[in-house]
mmCIF file of C-alpha atoms in Angstrom:
data_model
loop_
_atom_site.group_PDB
_atom_site.id
_atom_site.type_symbol
_atom_site.label_atom_id
_atom_site.label_comp_id
_atom_site.label_asym_id
_atom_site.label_seq_id
_atom_site.Cartn_x
_atom_site.Cartn_y
_atom_site.Cartn_z
ATOM 1 C CA MET A 272 50.533 50.906 28.150
ATOM 2 C CA VAL A 273 52.308 54.166 28.965
ATOM 3 C CA LEU A 274 53.921 54.167 25.502
ATOM 4 C CA PHE A 275 50.687 53.395 23.865
ATOM 5 C CA ASN A 276 48.911 56.355 25.562
ATOM 6 C CA LYS A 277 51.699 58.584 24.542
ATOM 7 C CA VAL A 278 51.467 57.502 20.903
ATOM 8 C CA LYS A 279 47.661 57.810 21.059
ATOM 9 C CA SER A 280 47.842 61.318 22.517
ATOM 10 C CA PHE A 281 50.435 62.348 19.963
ATOM 11 C CA LEU A 282 48.306 61.050 17.038
ATOM 12 C CA THR A 283 45.214 62.791 18.355
ATOM 13 C CA PHE A 284 47.116 66.054 18.697
ATOM 14 C CA ALA A 285 48.511 65.575 15.232
ATOM 15 C CA LEU A 286 45.097 64.933 13.695
ATOM 16 C CA VAL A 287 43.638 68.089 15.368
ATOM 17 C CA LEU A 288 46.461 70.156 14.164
ATOM 18 C CA PHE A 289 46.145 68.792 10.632
ATOM 19 C CA LEU A 290 42.456 69.445 10.395
ATOM 20 C CA GLY A 291 42.992 73.021 11.625
ATOM 21 C CA PHE A 292 45.247 73.696 8.572
ATOM 22 C CA ILE A 293 43.144 72.542 5.719
ATOM 23 C CA PRO A 294 41.918 75.678 4.076
ATOM 24 C CA HIS A 295 40.133 73.907 1.143
ATOM 25 C CA TYR A 296 37.403 72.738 3.534
ATOM 26 C CA THR A 297 36.315 76.386 4.233
ATOM 27 C CA LYS A 298 33.474 78.085 2.302
ATOM 28 C CA ALA A 299 35.857 80.739 1.008
ATOM 29 C CA GLU A 300 37.869 78.208 -0.884
ATOM 30 C CA SER A 301 35.033 75.797 -1.903
ATOM 31 C CA LYS A 302 34.552 75.103 -5.620
ATOM 32 C CA GLN A 303 30.856 74.393 -5.183
ATOM 33 C CA ILE A 304 28.988 77.729 -5.419
ATOM 34 C CA THR A 305 25.396 78.776 -5.521
ATOM 35 C CA ALA A 306 23.637 81.335 -7.681
ATOM 36 C CA CYS A 307 20.040 82.530 -7.422
ATOM 37 C CA TYR A 308 17.673 84.132 -9.917
ATOM 38 C CA ASP A 309 14.067 85.056 -10.214
ATOM 39 C CA GLY A 310 13.377 84.649 -13.982
ATOM 40 C CA TRP A 311 14.016 87.241 -16.727
ATOM 41 C CA GLU A 312 13.726 85.624 -20.216
ATOM 42 C CA PRO A 313 15.688 85.287 -22.360
ATOM 43 C CA PHE A 314 18.568 86.099 -19.903
ATOM 44 C CA TYR A 315 17.773 83.585 -17.154
ATOM 45 C CA TYR A 316 14.858 81.398 -16.374
ATOM 46 C CA ALA A 317 13.773 77.884 -15.389
ATOM 47 C CA ASN A 318 13.245 75.657 -18.456
ATOM 48 C CA SER A 319 10.662 72.836 -18.942
ATOM 49 C CA GLU A 320 12.839 70.451 -17.024
ATOM 50 C CA HIS A 321 13.008 73.084 -14.110
ATOM 51 C CA GLU A 322 16.639 73.611 -14.774
ATOM 52 C CA ALA A 323 18.263 77.082 -15.010
ATOM 53 C CA GLY A 324 18.638 78.302 -18.647
ATOM 54 C CA GLY A 325 19.242 81.506 -20.545
ATOM 55 C CA ILE A 326 22.130 83.672 -21.819
ATOM 56 C CA VAL A 327 23.525 84.638 -18.429
ATOM 57 C CA VAL A 328 23.326 81.025 -17.167
ATOM 58 C CA THR A 329 25.197 79.748 -20.221
ATOM 59 C CA LEU A 330 27.893 82.447 -19.729
ATOM 60 C CA LEU A 331 28.322 81.690 -16.006
ATOM 61 C CA ASN A 332 28.608 78.005 -16.709
ATOM 62 C CA GLU A 333 31.305 78.595 -19.211
ATOM 63 C CA ILE A 334 33.293 80.792 -16.821
ATOM 64 C CA ALA A 335 32.759 78.263 -14.009
ATOM 65 C CA ARG A 336 34.287 75.492 -16.178
ATOM 66 C CA GLU A 337 37.315 77.646 -17.007
ATOM 67 C CA THR A 338 37.901 78.520 -13.360
ATOM 68 C CA GLY A 339 37.159 75.150 -11.715
ATOM 69 C CA TYR A 340 33.782 76.132 -10.041
ATOM 70 C CA GLU A 341 30.521 74.203 -10.104
ATOM 71 C CA ILE A 342 27.356 76.156 -9.834
ATOM 72 C CA GLU A 343 24.062 75.182 -8.171
ATOM 73 C CA TYR A 344 21.163 77.357 -9.303
ATOM 74 C CA ARG A 345 18.206 78.317 -7.147
ATOM 75 C CA LEU A 346 15.004 79.950 -8.387
ATOM 76 C CA LEU A 347 13.783 82.416 -5.729
ATOM 77 C CA PRO A 348 11.670 85.646 -5.545
ATOM 78 C CA PHE A 349 14.122 88.591 -6.044
ATOM 79 C CA LYS A 350 13.876 90.128 -2.593
ATOM 80 C CA ARG A 351 14.547 86.644 -0.954
ATOM 81 C CA CYS A 352 17.421 86.085 -3.381
ATOM 82 C CA MET A 353 19.020 89.440 -2.532
ATOM 83 C CA LYS A 354 18.597 88.817 1.143
ATOM 84 C CA GLN A 355 20.300 85.478 1.072
ATOM 85 C CA VAL A 356 23.217 86.799 -1.000
ATOM 86 C CA SER A 357 23.683 89.802 1.450
ATOM 87 C CA GLN A 358 23.698 87.277 4.330
ATOM 88 C CA GLY A 359 26.231 85.183 2.608
ATOM 89 C CA LYS A 360 23.898 82.053 2.306
ATOM 90 C CA ILE A 361 24.118 82.245 -1.545
ATOM 91 C CA ASP A 362 27.192 83.340 -3.522
ATOM 92 C CA ILE A 363 25.912 85.086 -6.645
ATOM 93 C CA LEU A 364 22.742 87.038 -7.463
ATOM 94 C CA MET A 365 21.544 87.317 -11.143
ATOM 95 C CA VAL A 366 21.194 90.346 -11.668
ATOM 96 C CA THR A 367 20.709 93.776 -10.036
ATOM 97 C CA GLY A 368 21.412 97.462 -10.198
ATOM 98 C CA PHE A 369 23.704 98.977 -7.691
ATOM 99 C CA THR A 370 22.937 98.081 -4.166
ATOM 100 C CA THR A 371 24.588 97.712 -0.716
ATOM 101 C CA ASP A 372 25.818 94.753 1.303
ATOM 102 C CA VAL A 373 27.162 92.870 -1.605
ATOM 103 C CA LEU A 374 30.153 92.986 -3.990
ATOM 104 C CA MET A 375 28.724 94.597 -7.206
ATOM 105 C CA GLY A 376 29.986 93.333 -10.525
ATOM 106 C CA ARG A 377 31.487 95.730 -13.022
ATOM 107 C CA THR A 378 30.420 94.256 -16.427
ATOM 108 C CA SER A 379 26.762 94.720 -17.083
ATOM 109 C CA LEU A 380 25.005 91.668 -18.438
ATOM 110 C CA VAL A 381 21.418 92.968 -18.819
ATOM 111 C CA THR A 382 20.260 96.465 -19.465
ATOM 112 C CA TRP A 383 16.675 97.017 -18.384
ATOM 113 C CA GLN A 384 15.255 98.862 -21.459
ATOM 114 C CA ILE A 385 11.814 99.870 -20.229
ATOM 115 C CA GLY A 386 9.058 100.310 -22.850
ATOM 116 C CA ALA A 387 5.249 100.926 -22.546
ATOM 117 C CA ILE A 388 2.978 97.947 -22.989
ATOM 118 C CA VAL A 389 -0.398 98.922 -24.400
ATOM 119 C CA ARG A 390 -3.382 97.284 -26.147
ATOM 120 C CA LYS A 391 -3.003 96.718 -29.864
ATOM 121 C CA ASP A 392 -5.765 99.180 -30.567
ATOM 122 C CA TYR A 393 -3.802 101.999 -28.852
ATOM 123 C CA PRO A 394 -3.679 104.890 -31.443
ATOM 124 C CA LYS A 395 0.072 105.214 -31.533
ATOM 125 C CA ASN A 396 2.937 102.818 -32.293
ATOM 126 C CA HIS A 397 5.782 104.878 -30.723
ATOM 127 C CA ILE A 398 6.302 106.989 -27.558
ATOM 128 C CA THR A 399 8.065 110.316 -27.331
ATOM 129 C CA ASP A 400 8.199 110.598 -23.459
ATOM 130 C CA LEU A 401 6.219 109.818 -20.392
ATOM 131 C CA SER A 402 3.896 112.754 -20.879
ATOM 132 C CA GLU A 403 2.070 110.490 -23.334
ATOM 133 C CA PHE A 404 0.394 109.025 -20.262
ATOM 134 C CA LYS A 405 -0.190 112.111 -18.180
ATOM 135 C CA GLY A 406 -3.373 111.797 -16.165
ATOM 136 C CA LYS A 407 -3.922 108.266 -17.259
ATOM 137 C CA LYS A 408 -4.081 105.040 -15.183
ATOM 138 C CA VAL A 409 -0.670 103.331 -15.194
ATOM 139 C CA LEU A 410 0.256 100.082 -13.570
ATOM 140 C CA GLN A 411 3.505 99.591 -11.580
ATOM 141 C CA VAL A 412 4.725 96.445 -10.046
ATOM 142 C CA GLN A 413 5.124 96.360 -6.253
ATOM 143 C CA GLU A 414 8.338 94.354 -6.395
ATOM 144 C CA TYR A 415 10.110 96.767 -8.763
ATOM 145 C CA GLU A 416 12.533 99.582 -7.961
ATOM 146 C CA TYR A 417 11.963 101.797 -10.966
ATOM 147 C CA PRO A 418 14.594 104.160 -12.415
ATOM 148 C CA GLU A 419 14.390 107.751 -11.171
ATOM 149 C CA ILE A 420 12.863 109.188 -14.342
ATOM 150 C CA ILE A 421 9.836 106.995 -13.766
ATOM 151 C CA ARG A 422 9.626 107.624 -9.985
ATOM 152 C CA ASP A 423 9.801 111.239 -10.589
ATOM 153 C CA PHE A 424 6.825 111.185 -12.955
ATOM 154 C CA ALA A 425 4.613 109.478 -10.423
ATOM 155 C CA PRO A 426 2.490 112.614 -9.446
ATOM 156 C CA TYR A 427 1.495 113.145 -13.023
ATOM 157 C CA TRP A 428 -0.417 109.860 -13.636
ATOM 158 C CA ARG A 429 -2.725 107.521 -11.592
ATOM 159 C CA VAL A 430 -0.695 104.711 -10.404
ATOM 160 C CA SER A 431 -2.035 101.277 -9.623
ATOM 161 C CA LYS A 432 0.399 98.889 -7.903
ATOM 162 C CA VAL A 433 0.023 95.101 -8.088
ATOM 163 C CA GLY A 434 2.058 92.027 -7.598
ATOM 164 C CA TYR A 435 3.691 90.654 -10.742
ATOM 165 C CA PHE A 436 1.896 87.341 -10.567
ATOM 166 C CA ASN A 437 -1.735 86.768 -9.432
ATOM 167 C CA GLY A 438 -1.096 83.951 -7.020
ATOM 168 C CA ASP A 439 1.645 81.355 -6.804
ATOM 169 C CA ASP A 440 1.322 79.937 -10.338
ATOM 170 C CA LEU A 441 4.430 81.308 -12.090
ATOM 171 C CA ASP A 442 3.531 79.590 -15.425
ATOM 172 C CA VAL A 443 0.580 81.806 -16.256
ATOM 173 C CA VAL A 444 0.901 85.175 -18.045
ATOM 174 C CA PRO A 445 2.081 87.706 -15.581
ATOM 175 C CA HIS A 446 -0.851 89.604 -13.930
ATOM 176 C CA ALA A 447 0.382 92.994 -15.216
ATOM 177 C CA PHE A 448 0.018 92.102 -18.908
ATOM 178 C CA SER A 449 -3.513 90.691 -18.315
ATOM 179 C CA MET A 450 -4.572 93.891 -16.654
ATOM 180 C CA VAL A 451 -3.479 95.963 -19.641
ATOM 181 C CA GLU A 452 -5.133 93.516 -22.138
ATOM 182 C CA ASN A 453 -8.351 93.696 -20.141
ATOM 183 C CA GLY A 454 -8.405 97.449 -20.168
ATOM 184 C CA GLN A 455 -8.014 97.859 -16.351
ATOM 185 C CA VAL A 456 -5.071 100.204 -16.942
ATOM 186 C CA VAL A 457 -3.792 102.115 -20.000
ATOM 187 C CA THR A 458 -0.156 100.932 -19.769
ATOM 188 C CA PHE A 459 2.457 98.886 -17.862
ATOM 189 C CA LEU A 460 6.154 99.682 -17.989
ATOM 190 C CA GLU A 461 8.428 96.737 -18.498
ATOM 191 C CA ASP A 462 11.519 95.397 -20.307
ATOM 192 C CA ILE A 463 11.087 95.576 -24.080
ATOM 193 C CA ILE A 464 12.770 92.211 -25.047
ATOM 194 C CA PHE A 465 10.939 90.311 -22.302
ATOM 195 C CA SER A 466 7.573 91.941 -23.031
ATOM 196 C CA GLU A 467 7.791 91.217 -26.748
ATOM 197 C CA LYS A 468 8.476 87.552 -26.005
ATOM 198 C CA ILE A 469 5.534 87.241 -23.536
ATOM 199 C CA ILE A 470 3.207 88.877 -26.059
ATOM 200 C CA LYS A 471 4.272 86.699 -28.954
ATOM 201 C CA ASP A 472 4.380 83.380 -26.991
ATOM 202 C CA ASN A 473 0.907 83.894 -25.506
ATOM 203 C CA ASP A 474 -0.662 85.692 -28.472
ATOM 204 C CA LEU A 475 -1.814 88.600 -26.410
ATOM 205 C CA ASP A 476 -3.730 91.558 -27.724
ATOM 206 C CA LEU A 477 -0.947 93.915 -26.813
ATOM 207 C CA LYS A 478 2.067 95.769 -28.331
ATOM 208 C CA VAL A 479 5.212 97.498 -27.009
ATOM 209 C CA LEU A 480 5.706 101.199 -27.593
ATOM 210 C CA LYS A 481 9.327 102.131 -28.322
ATOM 211 C CA PRO A 482 11.933 103.633 -27.880
ATOM 212 C CA ALA A 483 12.684 102.826 -24.306
ATOM 213 C CA VAL A 484 11.554 105.514 -21.726
ATOM 214 C CA ALA A 485 14.332 104.517 -19.246
ATOM 215 C CA PHE A 486 17.408 102.357 -18.956
ATOM 216 C CA GLU A 487 19.100 100.599 -16.022
ATOM 217 C CA LYS A 488 22.222 98.498 -16.274
ATOM 218 C CA ASN A 489 22.206 95.221 -14.221
ATOM 219 C CA TYR A 490 25.230 93.304 -12.914
ATOM 220 C CA LEU A 491 26.041 90.219 -11.027
ATOM 221 C CA ALA A 492 26.202 90.691 -7.303
ATOM 222 C CA TYR A 493 28.478 88.512 -5.025
ATOM 223 C CA ALA A 494 28.285 87.798 -1.313
ATOM 224 C CA LEU A 495 30.710 89.622 0.880
ATOM 225 C CA GLY A 496 33.650 87.532 1.561
ATOM 226 C CA ARG A 497 33.708 85.922 -1.866
ATOM 227 C CA GLU A 498 36.337 88.188 -3.344
ATOM 228 C CA GLU A 499 38.276 85.411 -4.957
ATOM 229 C CA LEU A 500 35.036 84.432 -6.763
ATOM 230 C CA TYR A 501 34.349 88.066 -7.724
ATOM 231 C CA VAL A 502 37.836 88.520 -9.105
ATOM 232 C CA LYS A 503 37.786 85.319 -11.297
ATOM 233 C CA PHE A 504 34.343 85.840 -12.778
ATOM 234 C CA GLU A 505 34.660 89.715 -13.306
ATOM 235 C CA ASN A 506 37.984 89.270 -14.938
ATOM 236 C CA ALA A 507 36.601 86.659 -17.276
ATOM 237 C CA LEU A 508 33.553 88.845 -18.099
ATOM 238 C CA ARG A 509 35.727 91.864 -18.761
ATOM 239 C CA ALA A 510 38.081 89.922 -21.010
ATOM 240 C CA ARG A 511 35.152 88.625 -23.024
ATOM 241 C CA ALA A 512 33.806 92.235 -23.404
ATOM 242 C CA GLU A 513 37.224 93.576 -24.505
ATOM 243 C CA ASP A 514 37.937 90.768 -27.155
ATOM 244 C CA GLY A 515 34.396 90.871 -28.611
ATOM 245 C CA ARG A 516 33.160 87.460 -27.430
ATOM 246 C CA LEU A 517 30.282 89.031 -25.403
ATOM 247 C CA ASP A 518 29.105 90.956 -28.428
ATOM 248 C CA GLN A 519 29.254 87.849 -30.654
ATOM 249 C CA PHE A 520 27.554 85.621 -28.097
ATOM 250 C CA TYR A 521 24.603 87.999 -27.589
ATOM 251 C CA LYS A 522 24.378 88.601 -31.356
ATOM 252 C CA ASP A 523 24.173 84.893 -32.161
ATOM 253 C CA THR A 524 21.623 84.390 -29.427
ATOM 254 C CA LEU A 525 19.407 87.497 -29.489
ATOM 255 C CA GLY A 526 20.138 89.087 -32.862
ATOM 256 C CA GLN A 527 21.645 92.037 -31.149
ATOM 257 C CA SER A 528 25.105 92.400 -29.695
ATOM 258 C CA TRP A 529 25.896 92.814 -25.978
ATOM 259 C CA SER A 530 26.849 96.429 -26.489
ATOM 260 C CA GLU A 531 23.934 97.259 -28.836
ATOM 261 C CA LEU A 532 21.683 96.226 -25.966
ATOM 262 C CA GLY A 533 23.196 98.981 -23.835
ATOM 263 C CA ASN A 534 25.673 96.961 -21.822
ATOM 264 C CA GLU A 535 29.233 98.114 -20.987
ATOM 265 C CA VAL A 536 32.207 97.644 -18.575
ATOM 266 C CA ASP A 537 32.332 100.403 -15.950
ATOM 267 C CA SER A 538 35.033 102.859 -16.743
ATOM 268 C CA ASP A 539 36.507 102.484 -13.237
ATOM 269 C CA SER A 540 36.715 98.715 -13.520
ATOM 270 C CA LYS A 541 40.120 97.008 -13.184
ATOM 271 C CA LEU A 542 41.636 93.717 -13.796
ATOM 272 C CA PHE A 543 42.924 92.164 -10.584
#
């Protein structure tokens, strides 16, 4: 019995010691990762089967296969998505401009090219600058952090702020587009590619004035502590930018290359 107890004690100690030295059970080394998104067609969105789809999703899945990761996608409102990434509850955010409390990517995947959405009977088809709407009623979305050039112009027009959707039904036409079409405001500033798709798909009585009045590059953001994930994905993105694969992929999908859409690798970016 004494010998049995000694053997039992030794095995228990050995098991505890063994479990204490298995790094692949920790979150930092896990190959199962999470990525959240709020919907920005054609870059990322939930398809009819409620699965994540779009250019950025396809790209991330390709890199995940190369590096041995498996991604679970979660559709969340942007602010909740950002909060969960900053708290380390989710690994990757698609996509954002520069912000704090996360590891910011260095290869932009989406450039927010902001045009002016107006009714089809608006007398002009192009825009020179924001002074076009001086003194007029303009809609801005509560959830958006607009580029500085738009924020600075705020005193010169009458701003009406609303939520992007009118209620919880995310399948309807965004509320902002309906307000312009109904004549409640003169214009609404939004991404050109996304807006043209919404207008075409829903046969709206609207058009998009170009060129863009503002630009903002958007990147992947990673939870703090996921440096190994950041390194692998950002290296893979930069390699694709340098050898032309990103340009060709976007060209084949959108008709415009990745760089033609305003994207680039930050000049201070490095391979690790």
